[in-house]
């Protein structure tokens, strides 16, 4: 029998104060993409309080596309 969290999708309304996910502005994304200081993915992730994977996807969009295709092939959401 599956756990409850595996079968029920949680809906978090996007009301200010309830949705705590981090949003990066286009300027921040551009800063990450350019990265003239030569900072590592880990350092950028700590600076912007996001995951290293998000930093990796911003810096290398091809990896992001490949990941989305693998997710669709496996039956996941895109």
XYZ file of N, CA and C in Angstrom:
234
model
N 0.848 -1.177 0.000
C 0.000 0.000 0.000
C 0.898 1.246 0.000
N 0.638 2.163 -0.923
C 1.497 3.359 -1.006
C 1.262 4.305 0.155
N 2.291 5.097 0.436
C 2.150 6.129 1.443
C 1.227 7.233 0.933
N 0.632 7.954 1.842
C -0.315 9.007 1.473
C 0.339 10.071 0.599
N 1.598 10.455 0.927
C 2.257 11.505 0.167
C 2.617 11.054 -1.252
N 2.589 9.742 -1.505
C 2.880 9.243 -2.844
C 1.664 9.302 -3.766
N 0.482 9.367 -3.210
C -0.731 9.334 -4.028
C -1.443 10.674 -4.124
N -1.261 11.543 -3.132
C -1.967 12.819 -3.115
C -0.995 13.935 -3.499
N -1.347 14.675 -4.540
C -0.519 15.814 -4.924
C -0.906 17.001 -4.062
N 0.076 17.588 -3.418
C -0.184 18.744 -2.571
C -0.315 19.982 -3.435
N -1.273 20.796 -3.132
C -1.464 22.043 -3.861
C -1.117 23.192 -2.920
N -0.048 23.903 -3.257
C 0.355 25.058 -2.461
C -0.085 26.291 -3.222
N -1.042 27.025 -2.706
C -1.479 28.220 -3.429
C -0.358 29.242 -3.505
N -0.292 29.945 -4.608
C 0.776 30.926 -4.795
C 0.384 32.266 -4.198
N 0.040 32.230 -2.946
C -0.290 33.431 -2.198
C 0.973 33.884 -1.498
N 1.227 35.168 -1.556
C 2.445 35.684 -0.942
C 2.521 35.244 0.515
N 3.644 34.678 0.865
C 3.851 34.214 2.227
C 3.667 32.714 2.377
N 2.889 32.083 1.482
C 2.681 30.641 1.566
C 3.602 29.869 0.627
N 3.974 30.475 -0.472
C 4.835 29.830 -1.444
C 6.270 30.268 -1.185
N 7.065 29.399 -0.571
C 8.419 29.764 -0.153
C 9.490 29.380 -1.168
N 9.071 28.944 -2.370
C 10.077 28.574 -3.362
C 10.827 29.820 -3.827
N 12.101 29.635 -4.122
C 12.967 30.736 -4.538
C 12.743 31.014 -6.020
N 12.612 32.270 -6.365
C 12.491 32.687 -7.756
C 13.717 33.529 -8.106
N 14.343 33.197 -9.220
C 15.491 33.975 -9.676
C 15.029 34.953 -10.743
N 15.510 36.169 -10.645
C 15.172 37.187 -11.632
C 16.002 36.943 -12.897
N 15.594 37.505 -14.028
C 16.401 37.363 -15.248
C 17.824 37.904 -15.077
N 17.995 38.951 -14.281
C 19.333 39.495 -14.039
C 20.201 38.494 -13.280
N 19.601 37.809 -12.295
C 20.349 36.809 -11.534
C 20.732 35.637 -12.438
N 19.802 35.210 -13.287
C 20.100 34.118 -14.214
C 21.234 34.503 -15.165
N 21.231 35.738 -15.618
C 22.288 36.226 -16.511
C 23.631 36.239 -15.773
N 23.628 36.657 -14.523
C 24.839 36.672 -13.704
C 25.397 35.255 -13.547
N 24.499 34.294 -13.315
C 24.918 32.902 -13.150
C 25.480 32.379 -14.466
N 24.807 32.685 -15.571
C 25.233 32.206 -16.883
C 26.605 32.763 -17.254
N 26.819 34.062 -17.015
C 28.084 34.687 -17.382
C 29.203 34.295 -16.425
N 28.975 34.479 -15.115
C 29.900 34.066 -14.064
C 31.350 34.433 -14.387
N 31.622 35.715 -14.524
C 32.971 36.184 -14.861
C 33.963 35.977 -13.724
N 33.476 35.758 -12.507
C 34.366 35.562 -11.358
C 34.904 34.133 -11.279
N 34.330 33.221 -12.061
C 34.790 31.840 -12.044
C 34.355 31.071 -10.809
N 33.194 31.428 -10.246
C 32.692 30.732 -9.062
C 32.186 29.343 -9.420
N 32.276 28.427 -8.483
C 31.789 27.065 -8.705
C 30.264 27.033 -8.598
N 29.691 25.933 -9.064
C 28.245 25.760 -8.948
C 27.811 25.795 -7.486
N 28.609 25.175 -6.640
C 28.278 25.140 -5.217
C 28.257 26.547 -4.619
N 29.251 27.348 -4.956
C 29.329 28.712 -4.424
C 28.145 29.557 -4.909
N 27.785 29.410 -6.183
C 26.636 30.145 -6.711
C 25.341 29.690 -6.057
N 25.207 28.385 -5.823
C 24.001 27.856 -5.187
C 23.850 28.407 -3.772
N 24.941 28.489 -3.054
C 24.898 29.041 -1.700
C 24.564 30.525 -1.746
N 25.152 31.239 -2.699
C 24.918 32.678 -2.812
C 23.444 33.002 -3.084
N 22.793 32.202 -3.945
C 21.405 32.478 -4.314
C 20.399 31.618 -3.558
N 20.887 30.754 -2.672
C 20.036 29.901 -1.845
C 19.144 28.994 -2.706
N 19.763 28.355 -3.713
C 19.067 27.410 -4.577
C 19.911 26.144 -4.663
N 19.418 25.134 -5.388
C 20.161 23.882 -5.507
C 21.269 23.995 -6.552
N 22.265 23.125 -6.410
C 23.348 23.088 -7.391
C 22.809 22.638 -8.744
N 21.810 21.805 -8.724
C 21.220 21.309 -9.965
C 20.593 22.451 -10.769
N 19.922 23.374 -10.097
C 19.349 24.524 -10.786
C 20.460 25.362 -11.420
N 21.544 25.570 -10.695
C 22.676 26.323 -11.230
C 23.237 25.612 -12.461
N 23.356 24.301 -12.375
C 23.866 23.512 -13.498
C 22.958 23.657 -14.717
N 21.654 23.618 -14.513
C 20.715 23.742 -15.620
C 20.747 25.139 -16.234
N 20.963 26.159 -15.427
C 21.049 27.524 -15.961
C 22.322 27.686 -16.781
N 23.429 27.122 -16.299
C 24.710 27.266 -16.987
C 24.808 26.387 -18.233
N 24.112 25.254 -18.240
C 24.165 24.340 -19.381
C 22.739 23.943 -19.773
N 22.066 24.741 -20.609
C 20.673 24.468 -20.985
C 20.482 23.127 -21.696
N 21.528 22.602 -22.353
C 21.408 21.305 -23.014
C 21.142 20.196 -22.000
N 21.789 20.259 -20.856
C 21.551 19.262 -19.810
C 20.110 19.336 -19.312
N 19.574 20.544 -19.236
C 18.190 20.718 -18.797
C 17.237 20.078 -19.804
N 17.475 20.303 -21.100
C 16.628 19.702 -22.129
C 16.706 18.180 -22.086
N 17.925 17.640 -21.944
C 18.103 16.193 -21.857
C 17.363 15.623 -20.655
N 17.419 16.323 -19.540
C 16.738 15.868 -18.337
C 15.223 15.843 -18.551
N 14.682 16.876 -19.193
C 13.247 16.914 -19.459
C 12.821 15.772 -20.372
N 13.624 15.477 -21.378
C 13.306 14.356 -22.279
C 13.335 13.026 -21.540
N 14.337 12.819 -20.676
C 14.398 11.571 -19.900
C 13.203 11.441 -18.983
N 12.771 12.560 -18.388
C 11.612 12.519 -17.499
C 10.347 12.153 -18.256
N 10.189 12.709 -19.474
C 9.008 12.402 -20.279
C 9.018 10.936 -20.713
N 10.179 10.418 -21.090
C 10.286 9.017 -21.494
C 9.940 8.078 -20.341
N 10.308 8.473 -19.144
C 10.041 7.630 -17.972
C 8.631 7.794 -17.426
N 7.839 8.656 -18.032
C 6.475 8.833 -17.572
C 6.315 9.927 -16.546
N 7.358 10.687 -16.287
C 7.272 11.783 -15.319
C 6.711 13.040 -15.929
N 6.542 14.055 -15.123
C 6.036 15.324 -15.615
C 7.171 16.181 -16.121
N 6.864 17.059 -17.028
C 7.924 17.911 -17.587
C 7.828 19.297 -17.115
